[in-house]
Coordinates of C-alpha atoms in Angstrom, one line a residue:
M123 CA -1.4 -46.9 42.6
F124 CA -4.6 -46.2 41.1
I125 CA -4.2 -50.2 40.2
A126 CA -3.1 -51.2 43.3
F127 CA -5.2 -49.4 45.2
R128 CA -8.1 -51.9 43.8
R129 CA -6.2 -55.1 44.3
E130 CA -5.9 -54.5 47.8
V131 CA -9.9 -53.1 47.7
E132 CA -10.6 -56.4 45.7
A133 CA -8.7 -58.8 48.1
A134 CA -11.0 -56.7 51.0
I135 CA -14.1 -57.2 49.6
E136 CA -13.8 -60.8 48.8
A137 CA -12.6 -61.7 52.3
A138 CA -15.3 -59.6 53.7
L139 CA -17.9 -61.7 51.1
D140 CA -16.9 -65.3 51.9
D141 CA -16.3 -64.5 55.6
L142 CA -19.9 -63.8 55.6
G143 CA -21.1 -66.5 53.2
Y144 CA -21.7 -64.9 49.7
P145 CA -20.9 -65.0 46.5
T146 CA -17.7 -63.5 45.7
G147 CA -18.4 -63.1 41.8
D148 CA -19.7 -59.8 40.4
L149 CA -17.0 -56.8 43.0
G150 CA -19.4 -53.9 41.3
I151 CA -16.7 -51.3 41.9
E152 CA -17.0 -48.3 40.7
E153 CA -15.7 -44.7 41.5
P154 CA -18.0 -42.8 43.5
P155 CA -19.4 -39.2 42.5
E156 CA -16.9 -36.3 42.6
D157 CA -18.8 -34.6 45.9
V158 CA -18.0 -38.1 47.5
P159 CA -13.8 -38.3 49.3
A160 CA -13.5 -41.9 48.2
V161 CA -11.4 -43.4 45.6
L162 CA -13.8 -46.2 44.7
A163 CA -17.0 -47.4 45.6
S164 CA -18.8 -51.2 45.9
S165 CA -22.2 -50.7 44.8
V166 CA -22.5 -55.0 46.1
A167 CA -25.0 -54.5 48.1
F168 CA -27.7 -54.5 45.5
R169 CA -26.5 -58.4 43.5
L170 CA -27.2 -58.9 47.0
A171 CA -29.7 -57.5 48.2
S172 CA -32.2 -60.3 47.8
E173 CA -30.3 -63.4 49.3
A174 CA -29.2 -61.2 52.2
Q175 CA -32.6 -61.2 52.5
A176 CA -32.1 -57.2 53.3
P177 CA -31.8 -54.0 51.5
P178 CA -29.1 -53.1 50.0
P179 CA -28.4 -49.9 52.9
Q180 CA -28.0 -52.9 55.6
V181 CA -25.8 -55.2 53.9
A182 CA -23.4 -52.7 52.4
G183 CA -23.1 -52.2 56.6
E184 CA -22.9 -55.2 57.1
I185 CA -19.7 -56.0 54.0
A186 CA -18.5 -52.8 55.5
D187 CA -17.8 -54.2 59.3
A188 CA -16.0 -57.1 58.3
I189 CA -14.2 -55.4 56.0
D190 CA -10.6 -56.0 57.7
L191 CA -7.9 -53.9 55.9
A192 CA -5.2 -54.4 58.0
G193 CA -2.8 -55.7 55.4
A194 CA -4.3 -53.0 52.6
E195 CA -1.1 -50.5 53.5
R196 CA -2.9 -47.9 50.2
V197 CA -6.7 -48.5 51.7
A198 CA -7.3 -45.9 54.9
S199 CA -10.7 -46.8 55.3
A200 CA -13.7 -49.2 55.1
S201 CA -17.8 -47.0 55.5
T202 CA -21.1 -46.8 54.1
Q203 CA -22.9 -44.0 52.0
G204 CA -26.4 -45.7 52.0
P205 CA -26.3 -49.2 49.8
Y206 CA -22.1 -48.7 48.8
V207 CA -19.4 -49.4 50.7
N208 CA -17.0 -46.5 50.8
F209 CA -12.8 -46.2 50.3
T210 CA -10.9 -43.8 51.2
P211 CA -7.1 -43.5 50.5
S212 CA -4.0 -43.8 53.1
E213 CA -1.3 -41.4 52.9
A214 CA 0.8 -43.9 51.6
Y215 CA -1.4 -43.7 48.4
F216 CA -0.5 -39.8 48.2
E217 CA 3.6 -40.7 48.8
G218 CA 2.9 -43.6 46.4
T219 CA 1.8 -41.0 43.7
L220 CA 4.5 -38.3 44.2
D221 CA 7.5 -40.7 43.8
A222 CA 5.6 -42.3 41.0
G223 CA 4.7 -39.2 39.0
Q224 CA 8.7 -38.4 39.0
N225 CA 9.9 -40.9 36.4
D226 CA 9.4 -39.9 32.9
D227 CA 7.6 -43.3 31.7
Y228 CA 5.3 -42.8 34.1
G229 CA 1.8 -44.6 33.3
R230 CA 3.7 -47.6 31.2
L231 CA 2.5 -51.2 32.4
P232 CA 5.1 -53.8 32.7
D233 CA 5.2 -55.7 30.1
T234 CA 3.2 -58.3 30.4
G235 CA 4.4 -60.7 27.4
E236 CA 1.8 -60.4 24.0
S237 CA 2.6 -59.6 21.5
V238 CA -0.3 -57.3 18.9
V239 CA 0.1 -56.4 15.4
V240 CA -1.8 -53.8 15.1
E241 CA -2.5 -52.8 11.4
H242 CA -4.8 -50.0 10.9
T243 CA -4.9 -47.8 7.9
S244 CA -3.9 -49.5 4.9
A245 CA -5.1 -47.4 2.2
N246 CA -4.7 -48.4 -1.3
P247 CA -2.4 -47.1 -2.5
T248 CA -4.0 -44.9 -5.7
G249 CA -2.9 -41.3 -4.6
P250 CA -3.0 -39.3 -1.8
V251 CA -4.7 -40.0 1.6
H252 CA -8.6 -38.5 1.1
V253 CA -8.8 -36.6 5.1
G254 CA -12.9 -38.9 5.0
R255 CA -10.8 -41.2 5.9
A256 CA -8.0 -39.8 8.1
R257 CA -9.7 -41.7 11.2
N258 CA -8.5 -44.7 10.9
P259 CA -4.4 -43.9 10.8
I260 CA -5.3 -41.7 14.0
L261 CA -7.2 -44.3 15.8
G262 CA -4.5 -46.6 14.5
D263 CA -2.0 -44.8 15.8
A264 CA -3.3 -44.2 19.0
V265 CA -4.6 -47.6 19.4
A266 CA -1.1 -49.0 18.8
R267 CA 0.8 -46.5 21.1
V268 CA -1.3 -46.5 24.5
M269 CA -1.1 -50.5 24.0
D270 CA 2.5 -50.0 23.9
F271 CA 2.2 -48.1 26.6
A272 CA 0.4 -50.6 28.9
G273 CA 3.4 -53.4 28.4
H274 CA 2.2 -55.2 25.5
D275 CA 5.2 -56.4 22.6
V276 CA 3.5 -53.6 19.5
T277 CA 3.7 -54.7 15.8
R278 CA 2.1 -51.4 13.6
E279 CA 1.3 -53.0 9.5
Y280 CA 0.1 -51.7 7.2
Y281 CA -0.9 -54.3 4.2
V282 CA -0.7 -52.9 1.5
N283 CA -3.2 -54.2 -1.9
D284 CA -1.1 -54.2 -4.7
A285 CA -2.5 -57.2 -6.4
G286 CA -6.2 -55.8 -6.7
R287 CA -8.0 -54.5 -10.2
Q288 CA -7.2 -50.9 -9.2
M289 CA -3.5 -51.3 -9.0
A290 CA -3.4 -53.0 -12.5
V291 CA -5.6 -50.5 -14.0
F292 CA -2.7 -48.4 -12.0
T293 CA -0.1 -49.5 -13.7
W294 CA -1.6 -50.0 -17.5
A295 CA -1.9 -46.4 -17.5
Y296 CA 1.1 -45.3 -15.7
E297 CA 2.6 -47.4 -18.8
T298 CA -0.1 -46.5 -21.4
F299 CA 0.4 -42.2 -20.8
D300 CA 2.3 -39.3 -21.5
E301 CA 2.5 -36.4 -19.4
E302 CA 0.9 -33.9 -22.8
D303 CA -2.5 -37.2 -21.8
L304 CA -3.2 -36.5 -18.5
D305 CA -5.5 -33.0 -17.5
S306 CA -3.6 -31.2 -15.0
D307 CA -0.5 -30.2 -13.1
P308 CA 0.1 -32.3 -9.8
E309 CA -1.7 -31.0 -7.2
R310 CA 1.5 -31.1 -4.7
D311 CA 5.1 -31.9 -5.6
R312 CA 5.2 -35.0 -4.2
I313 CA 5.2 -38.6 -4.9
E314 CA 1.3 -39.8 -5.5
Y315 CA -0.1 -35.8 -6.6
D316 CA 1.8 -36.8 -9.6
L317 CA 1.2 -40.3 -10.1
V318 CA -2.1 -39.9 -9.9
R319 CA -3.7 -38.3 -13.0
Y320 CA -2.4 -41.8 -14.5
Y321 CA -5.1 -43.7 -12.6
R322 CA -7.7 -41.2 -12.9
K323 CA -6.7 -40.8 -16.7
G324 CA -6.7 -44.8 -16.7
N325 CA -10.3 -45.0 -15.1
Q326 CA -11.6 -42.2 -16.9
V327 CA -10.4 -44.5 -20.5
L328 CA -12.3 -47.3 -19.3
E329 CA -16.0 -45.1 -18.5
D330 CA -15.9 -43.5 -21.5
G331 CA -13.4 -44.3 -24.1
D332 CA -14.4 -45.9 -26.9
P333 CA -14.8 -49.5 -27.1
E334 CA -12.3 -50.4 -28.6
D335 CA -9.7 -48.8 -26.8
V336 CA -12.0 -50.2 -23.0
E337 CA -11.7 -53.6 -25.3
E338 CA -8.0 -53.6 -25.5
A339 CA -7.4 -51.8 -22.6
E340 CA -9.2 -54.4 -20.4
A341 CA -7.6 -56.9 -21.8
E342 CA -4.5 -55.8 -20.0
V343 CA -5.8 -55.2 -17.0
D344 CA -6.9 -58.9 -16.9
A345 CA -2.9 -59.7 -17.7
I346 CA -2.3 -58.3 -15.1
L347 CA -4.2 -59.6 -12.4
Q348 CA -3.5 -62.9 -14.7
G349 CA 0.4 -62.5 -14.0
L350 CA 0.1 -61.3 -10.4
E351 CA -1.4 -64.9 -9.7
A352 CA 0.8 -66.8 -11.7
G353 CA 3.5 -65.1 -9.8
D354 CA 5.1 -63.9 -12.9
E355 CA 8.4 -61.9 -11.4
A356 CA 8.0 -59.7 -14.0
T357 CA 4.5 -58.2 -14.1
Y358 CA 5.0 -58.5 -9.9
E359 CA 8.6 -55.3 -10.6
R360 CA 5.7 -53.8 -13.5
V361 CA 3.0 -53.3 -10.8
E362 CA 5.3 -52.4 -7.6
E363 CA 7.1 -49.8 -9.7
V364 CA 3.9 -47.4 -8.9
V365 CA 3.2 -49.1 -5.9
D366 CA 6.1 -48.4 -4.2
Q367 CA 6.0 -44.8 -6.0
V368 CA 3.2 -43.8 -4.3
L369 CA 2.8 -45.2 -1.5
G370 CA 6.4 -43.1 -0.8
G371 CA 4.4 -40.4 -1.1
M372 CA 1.0 -41.6 0.6
R373 CA 4.0 -42.5 4.0
E374 CA 5.2 -38.7 3.9
C375 CA 2.0 -37.1 4.6
L376 CA 1.2 -39.7 7.7
E377 CA 4.3 -39.6 9.0
R378 CA 2.4 -35.6 9.1
L379 CA 0.3 -36.8 12.1
P380 CA 2.4 -38.6 12.7
A381 CA 1.1 -42.5 12.8
E382 CA 4.6 -44.4 11.6
F383 CA 4.8 -48.3 10.5
D384 CA 6.8 -50.7 11.5
Q385 CA 6.3 -53.1 8.3
F386 CA 4.3 -52.9 5.6
V387 CA 3.3 -56.9 4.1
K388 CA 2.6 -56.9 1.1
E389 CA -0.5 -59.1 -0.2
T390 CA 1.3 -60.3 -3.2
R391 CA 3.6 -62.1 -0.9
F392 CA 0.6 -64.4 0.0
M393 CA 0.5 -64.9 -3.7
F394 CA 4.1 -65.7 -3.8
D395 CA 4.6 -68.3 -1.3
G396 CA 1.5 -70.6 -1.9
S397 CA -0.6 -69.7 1.1
T398 CA -4.0 -68.0 -1.0
E399 CA -4.1 -70.8 -3.2
D400 CA -3.3 -73.5 -0.6
V401 CA -6.6 -71.6 1.4
A402 CA -9.0 -71.2 -1.7
E403 CA -7.9 -75.3 -2.1
R404 CA -9.0 -75.7 1.6
L405 CA -12.3 -73.7 1.0
K406 CA -12.7 -75.9 -1.7
A407 CA -13.3 -78.8 0.1
M408 CA -15.8 -77.8 2.3
D409 CA -19.5 -79.2 1.9
N410 CA -20.8 -75.3 1.6
A411 CA -18.3 -74.5 -1.1
A412 CA -19.9 -74.1 -4.8
I413 CA -19.5 -73.1 -8.2
E414 CA -22.4 -70.8 -8.9
E415 CA -22.5 -68.2 -12.0
G416 CA -18.4 -70.1 -12.2
A417 CA -17.3 -68.0 -9.2
W418 CA -16.4 -70.7 -6.4
Q419 CA -18.7 -69.2 -3.1
L420 CA -18.6 -70.1 0.5
D421 CA -22.3 -70.4 2.0
L422 CA -22.0 -69.3 5.7
E423 CA -24.0 -69.1 8.5
D424 CA -24.7 -66.2 9.2
F425 CA -24.6 -64.3 6.1
E426 CA -27.1 -63.8 2.8
K427 CA -23.8 -62.7 1.0
K428 CA -21.9 -65.8 0.4
L429 CA -18.4 -65.1 0.0
V430 CA -16.1 -65.8 -3.3
F431 CA -13.4 -66.9 -3.0
L432 CA -11.9 -67.2 -7.1
R433 CA -13.4 -65.7 -9.8
S434 CA -14.5 -67.0 -13.0
D435 CA -11.5 -67.2 -14.6
G436 CA -9.6 -68.8 -11.4
T437 CA -7.7 -65.5 -10.2
S438 CA -8.2 -65.1 -6.4
L439 CA -9.7 -61.8 -4.6
Y440 CA -8.6 -59.8 -2.1
T441 CA -10.3 -61.6 0.5
T442 CA -9.3 -64.9 -0.4
R443 CA -5.3 -62.9 0.4
D444 CA -6.7 -62.0 3.3
L445 CA -7.7 -65.9 4.1
A446 CA -3.6 -65.8 4.3
H447 CA -2.8 -62.6 5.7
H448 CA -4.4 -63.5 9.0
E449 CA -3.4 -67.3 9.8
W450 CA 0.4 -65.4 8.9
K451 CA -0.4 -63.3 11.9
F452 CA -1.9 -65.8 13.6
E453 CA 1.0 -68.1 13.4
E454 CA 3.2 -64.2 14.4
F455 CA 2.1 -62.9 17.5
D456 CA -0.5 -64.0 20.1
R457 CA -3.2 -61.6 19.4
A458 CA -4.7 -59.8 15.9
V459 CA -6.3 -55.9 16.0
T460 CA -7.7 -54.2 13.1
V461 CA -8.9 -51.2 11.9
L462 CA -11.5 -51.1 10.0
G463 CA -14.4 -48.5 8.7
E464 CA -17.4 -49.1 8.7
D465 CA -17.7 -49.8 5.4
H466 CA -15.8 -52.7 5.7
K467 CA -17.6 -54.2 9.3
L468 CA -19.2 -57.1 6.4
Q469 CA -16.3 -58.4 4.9
A470 CA -14.6 -57.8 8.9
G471 CA -17.5 -60.4 9.3
Q472 CA -18.1 -63.0 6.0
L473 CA -13.6 -63.0 7.0
R474 CA -13.9 -64.1 11.1
A475 CA -16.8 -66.9 9.9
T476 CA -14.7 -68.4 7.0
L477 CA -11.3 -67.9 9.9
D478 CA -13.4 -70.2 12.4
L479 CA -14.4 -72.6 9.6
L480 CA -10.9 -73.1 8.6
G481 CA -9.1 -73.5 12.1
N482 CA -7.7 -70.8 13.2
D483 CA -8.8 -69.8 16.7
V484 CA -10.6 -66.3 16.3
S485 CA -10.3 -65.0 19.4
Q486 CA -7.4 -64.0 18.4
L487 CA -8.9 -61.0 16.3
E488 CA -10.0 -58.2 17.0
D489 CA -11.7 -55.6 15.1
L490 CA -12.6 -52.1 15.6
V491 CA -14.8 -50.8 13.0
Y492 CA -14.9 -46.5 13.0
S493 CA -17.8 -44.4 11.6
Y494 CA -16.0 -41.6 9.1
V495 CA -15.5 -37.6 9.4
N496 CA -17.4 -35.2 7.6
L497 CA -16.2 -31.9 7.4
P498 CA -18.7 -29.8 6.7
E499 CA -18.0 -29.5 3.2
G500 CA -20.2 -32.9 2.4
K501 CA -18.6 -35.9 1.0
M502 CA -16.2 -36.2 -0.9
S503 CA -14.2 -38.8 -3.3
T504 CA -10.2 -39.4 -3.9
R505 CA -11.4 -41.1 -7.4
A506 CA -13.1 -38.7 -8.9
G507 CA -10.0 -36.2 -8.1
T508 CA -13.0 -33.5 -6.3
G509 CA -11.9 -34.5 -2.6
V510 CA -9.6 -32.6 0.6
D511 CA -7.1 -34.8 0.9
L512 CA -5.2 -35.3 3.9
D513 CA -2.4 -32.5 3.7
D514 CA -5.0 -30.4 3.0
L515 CA -6.7 -30.5 6.0
L516 CA -2.9 -30.4 7.9
D517 CA -2.3 -27.6 5.6
E518 CA -5.0 -25.5 6.6
A519 CA -4.9 -27.2 10.4
V520 CA -1.6 -25.3 10.7
D521 CA -2.4 -22.2 9.2
R522 CA -5.6 -22.0 11.8
A523 CA -3.2 -22.4 14.7
E524 CA -0.4 -19.8 14.2
D525 CA -3.2 -17.3 13.8
A526 CA -5.1 -18.6 17.4
V527 CA -1.3 -19.0 18.2
R528 CA -0.4 -14.9 17.0
S529 CA -4.1 -12.9 18.5
R530 CA -3.1 -14.4 21.9
M531 CA 0.6 -13.5 21.0
D532 CA -1.3 -10.0 20.2
D533 CA -3.1 -10.3 23.8
R534 CA -0.2 -10.6 26.0
I535 CA 1.4 -7.9 28.3
R536 CA 5.3 -8.6 26.4
D537 CA 4.7 -9.6 22.4
D538 CA 8.3 -10.5 22.5
D539 CA 8.4 -13.8 24.6
L540 CA 7.8 -16.0 21.8
T541 CA 10.5 -15.8 18.1
E542 CA 8.9 -16.5 15.2
D543 CA 10.4 -20.5 14.8
D544 CA 9.2 -20.6 18.0
V545 CA 5.2 -19.5 16.9
E546 CA 6.1 -22.3 14.0
R547 CA 7.0 -24.6 16.2
I548 CA 3.4 -24.4 18.3
A549 CA 1.2 -24.0 15.7
R550 CA 2.5 -26.6 13.6
Q551 CA 2.2 -28.8 17.8
V552 CA -0.8 -27.3 18.1
G553 CA -2.6 -27.6 14.4
I554 CA -2.4 -31.4 13.4
G555 CA -2.5 -31.7 17.7
A556 CA -5.9 -30.6 17.1
V557 CA -6.4 -32.2 14.1
R558 CA -5.5 -35.7 16.0
Y559 CA -6.9 -35.0 19.9
D560 CA -11.0 -33.9 17.9
I561 CA -11.1 -37.2 15.8
V562 CA -9.9 -39.1 18.8
S563 CA -11.1 -38.0 21.5
K564 CA -14.9 -39.7 20.4
Q565 CA -16.4 -42.8 21.0
P566 CA -15.4 -44.7 17.2
T567 CA -18.8 -45.4 16.7
K568 CA -19.7 -42.1 17.0
A569 CA -20.0 -40.4 12.9
I570 CA -18.2 -36.4 13.6
T571 CA -18.1 -33.5 11.7
F572 CA -15.3 -31.9 12.1
E573 CA -15.3 -28.1 12.5
W574 CA -12.3 -25.7 13.1
E575 CA -13.8 -23.5 15.9
D576 CA -14.0 -26.9 18.1
A577 CA -10.8 -28.2 17.6
L578 CA -8.7 -25.2 17.7
D579 CA -10.9 -23.6 21.2
F580 CA -7.5 -23.3 23.6
E581 CA -10.4 -23.5 26.4
G582 CA -12.4 -26.1 25.4
Q583 CA -12.5 -30.1 24.8
S584 CA -9.3 -29.3 22.1
A585 CA -5.7 -30.8 21.8
P586 CA -4.6 -27.1 23.0
Y587 CA -6.2 -27.0 26.3
V588 CA -4.7 -30.1 27.4
Q589 CA -1.5 -28.5 25.8
Y590 CA -1.3 -25.6 27.3
A591 CA -1.6 -26.9 30.6
H592 CA 1.5 -29.0 29.7
A593 CA 3.5 -25.8 29.0
R594 CA 2.1 -24.7 31.9
T595 CA 4.1 -26.8 34.0
S596 CA 6.7 -26.6 32.0
G597 CA 7.2 -23.2 32.5
I598 CA 7.2 -23.5 36.5
L599 CA 10.0 -26.0 36.5
S600 CA 11.8 -24.2 33.9
E601 CA 11.8 -20.7 36.3
A602 CA 12.5 -22.8 39.8
D603 CA 15.9 -23.5 37.5
G604 CA 14.9 -27.5 37.6
A605 CA 13.2 -30.2 37.7
A606 CA 11.5 -31.4 41.3
A607 CA 12.5 -34.7 40.8
E608 CA 15.6 -33.4 42.0
F609 CA 14.7 -32.9 45.1
D610 CA 15.0 -35.4 48.4
D611 CA 13.0 -36.4 51.4
L612 CA 9.6 -34.8 49.3
D613 CA 6.3 -34.8 52.2
A614 CA 3.3 -35.2 50.3
G615 CA 1.8 -34.5 53.9
L616 CA 2.5 -31.2 53.3
L617 CA -0.2 -31.0 50.7
D618 CA -3.0 -31.6 52.1
T619 CA -5.2 -29.0 50.5
D620 CA -8.6 -30.4 48.5
A621 CA -6.5 -29.1 45.3
E622 CA -3.8 -30.6 45.7
R623 CA -5.0 -33.7 47.0
A624 CA -7.6 -33.7 44.0
L625 CA -4.3 -33.5 42.0
L626 CA -2.6 -36.6 43.0
K627 CA -5.5 -38.6 43.0
E628 CA -6.0 -37.4 39.5
I629 CA -2.2 -39.0 38.8
A630 CA -2.8 -41.4 40.7
R631 CA -5.9 -42.6 37.8
F632 CA -3.3 -42.0 34.8
P633 CA -1.6 -46.1 34.9
A634 CA -5.6 -47.2 35.4
V635 CA -6.8 -45.5 32.6
V636 CA -3.6 -46.2 30.0
E637 CA -5.1 -50.1 31.1
A638 CA -8.3 -49.9 31.1
A639 CA -8.2 -48.2 26.9
A640 CA -5.8 -50.8 25.7
D641 CA -8.1 -53.6 27.4
D642 CA -10.9 -52.1 25.7
L643 CA -9.2 -50.6 22.4
E644 CA -10.4 -47.2 22.6
P645 CA -7.9 -44.2 23.4
H646 CA -10.4 -41.7 23.3
Q647 CA -10.9 -43.1 27.6
V648 CA -7.2 -41.2 27.5
A649 CA -8.5 -38.3 25.5
T650 CA -11.2 -37.8 28.4
F651 CA -8.6 -38.0 31.4
A652 CA -6.3 -35.5 30.2
R653 CA -9.6 -32.9 30.1
A654 CA -10.8 -33.9 32.9
F655 CA -6.7 -33.8 34.9
V656 CA -6.2 -30.2 33.1
D657 CA -9.1 -29.4 35.0
A658 CA -7.0 -30.8 38.1
F659 CA -4.5 -28.8 37.5
N660 CA -5.7 -25.5 37.2
A661 CA -8.0 -25.8 40.7
F662 CA -4.1 -26.9 42.4
Y663 CA -2.5 -24.4 39.7
R664 CA -5.0 -20.7 41.6
E665 CA -5.4 -22.1 44.3
C666 CA -1.3 -23.1 45.2
P667 CA 0.8 -20.4 44.9
V668 CA 4.2 -22.7 44.2
L669 CA 7.2 -20.1 43.8
A670 CA 5.5 -17.3 46.0
E671 CA 7.7 -16.0 48.0
D672 CA 5.8 -17.0 51.1
V673 CA 6.2 -20.9 50.3
D674 CA 8.2 -21.8 52.4
D675 CA 11.0 -24.1 50.9
D676 CA 9.9 -27.9 51.9
L677 CA 6.0 -26.9 50.3
R678 CA 7.4 -25.8 47.9
D679 CA 9.4 -28.4 47.3
A680 CA 6.3 -30.2 47.5
R681 CA 4.9 -28.6 45.3
L682 CA 7.2 -28.8 42.7
A683 CA 6.7 -32.8 42.7
L684 CA 3.8 -32.1 42.5
V685 CA 4.8 -30.3 39.2
A686 CA 6.5 -32.8 38.1
A687 CA 4.2 -35.4 37.9
A688 CA 1.8 -33.5 36.5
Q689 CA 3.5 -32.5 34.1
H690 CA 4.2 -36.3 33.4
T691 CA 1.7 -37.9 33.0
L692 CA 0.0 -34.7 30.1
A693 CA 2.9 -35.6 28.6
N694 CA 2.6 -39.4 28.0
A695 CA -1.0 -39.1 28.3
L696 CA -1.1 -36.7 24.8
Y697 CA 2.4 -39.6 24.1
V698 CA -0.6 -42.6 23.8
L699 CA -2.7 -39.6 22.2
G700 CA -0.1 -38.8 19.4
I701 CA 0.2 -35.7 20.2
E702 CA 3.3 -33.9 21.4
A703 CA 3.5 -31.8 24.0
P704 CA 4.9 -28.1 23.7
E705 CA 7.3 -26.9 26.4
S706 CA 6.0 -23.2 25.8
M707 CA 3.0 -21.8 24.4

């Protein structure tokens, strides 16, 4: 409803400006301050003041007088307040919002017909997922969800680095060492925790072993790399035996978030089908390509560091294969979104510049670069085996959430409301939801220091705060013994208090928030909306009894419909963020 309202406002302003002979460029449409009883405002008078040779308030008045709302079903009036033209909603706006909010998929936008591949996580399959990288799958999954909800045909991709030196080292170590050669037992009963010990042992030998052992190991690692480059099937099978096992365990971890994928695309694919070699040959033919220190390099404008695309031994690099990967994306999808850590910013810039030189339409490519998440303990390293794994973070989140739930149960008048199964379910929903919300609610470019007290605050800027509101809506509807959508002839005109109208306005905004978050690749906009929405719902809950005996049937039904619309809005906002919506807490 908000989107339709905005379109009517835009059309009315453009028509008025055209009638007055003003240019219709930037309409200056924005949301008014909270104390202004309007849904949208226009600051266009500031832009036109110079041309009109009049102060902005005078120009705003002139525009307001010229606005014709005869064909605007959802806009009731246009009035001025200083230099702003404010637009208030009609009863049809509230009726339409209440009606649309009864749908389970409220907020989902119509199909755009645009295919989008969202590549995220893509962590090297060398061991357990590290907590320092947790922002990538959480942010990437939320981006994919919000783009899907905004009507795009989304494919979630994990790009598997199965051809790099790390995997050659891992394969050699896996084939070389036995259990008795390893220094420790697995930290967790899952395959990647078992196998990462071989990887660590291999790196230890390569860094600190006897020179003869290191020389022999390096020769075997190089042989694996050369075998992959040559498309040798036997070498591929050796490497994939390690890759697939480790990746399987990593997927189990990521599914806890949850972060799921539609396809796992391996970089060896672009070596074996000849596309990497094709890219390298095209790069060699460029004027800015040359052999330096035995390796083929590309001198890119605006980059001090040259792009190496072939080693001195003729093998390709990750970037070379990724160029072929991206050209494949451009053929298969309308848009390609990649979620990257800030340490890949240079690489991403060089990739884009090179793709452009290769003749690709790089407007198809969008990079979402994020800063990292830090725990109070400080920086951690997977390779050294001293870091905190994502599994550890999620386990602790669930444990802490269970403590919080039990503490709240102790404060309840009835402590038998929740069973043990309920407590375990809520602890998982709240604990993992708290981690996701705390990470996805921040702007991607801002570094995060994760704090348990903030993430699990039932009263603060947190997932539990939003989840509890959803549980409250479910409780009201359950007590009413039926969803409000089953009632006929609902009258939004009965919902005329400030709290009811404020909640309806927030419900109306949700589809537009989804649209903006998808356009900007900023799922944190949905998190911000959810937090403000709960404030509006709680005000309604305090001020407007729904099932009290002195509430007549028509008003009860209208308020139940409003609660159902709030429930659908909250459930879908949480879904977009990848957070479960508990029905009880």
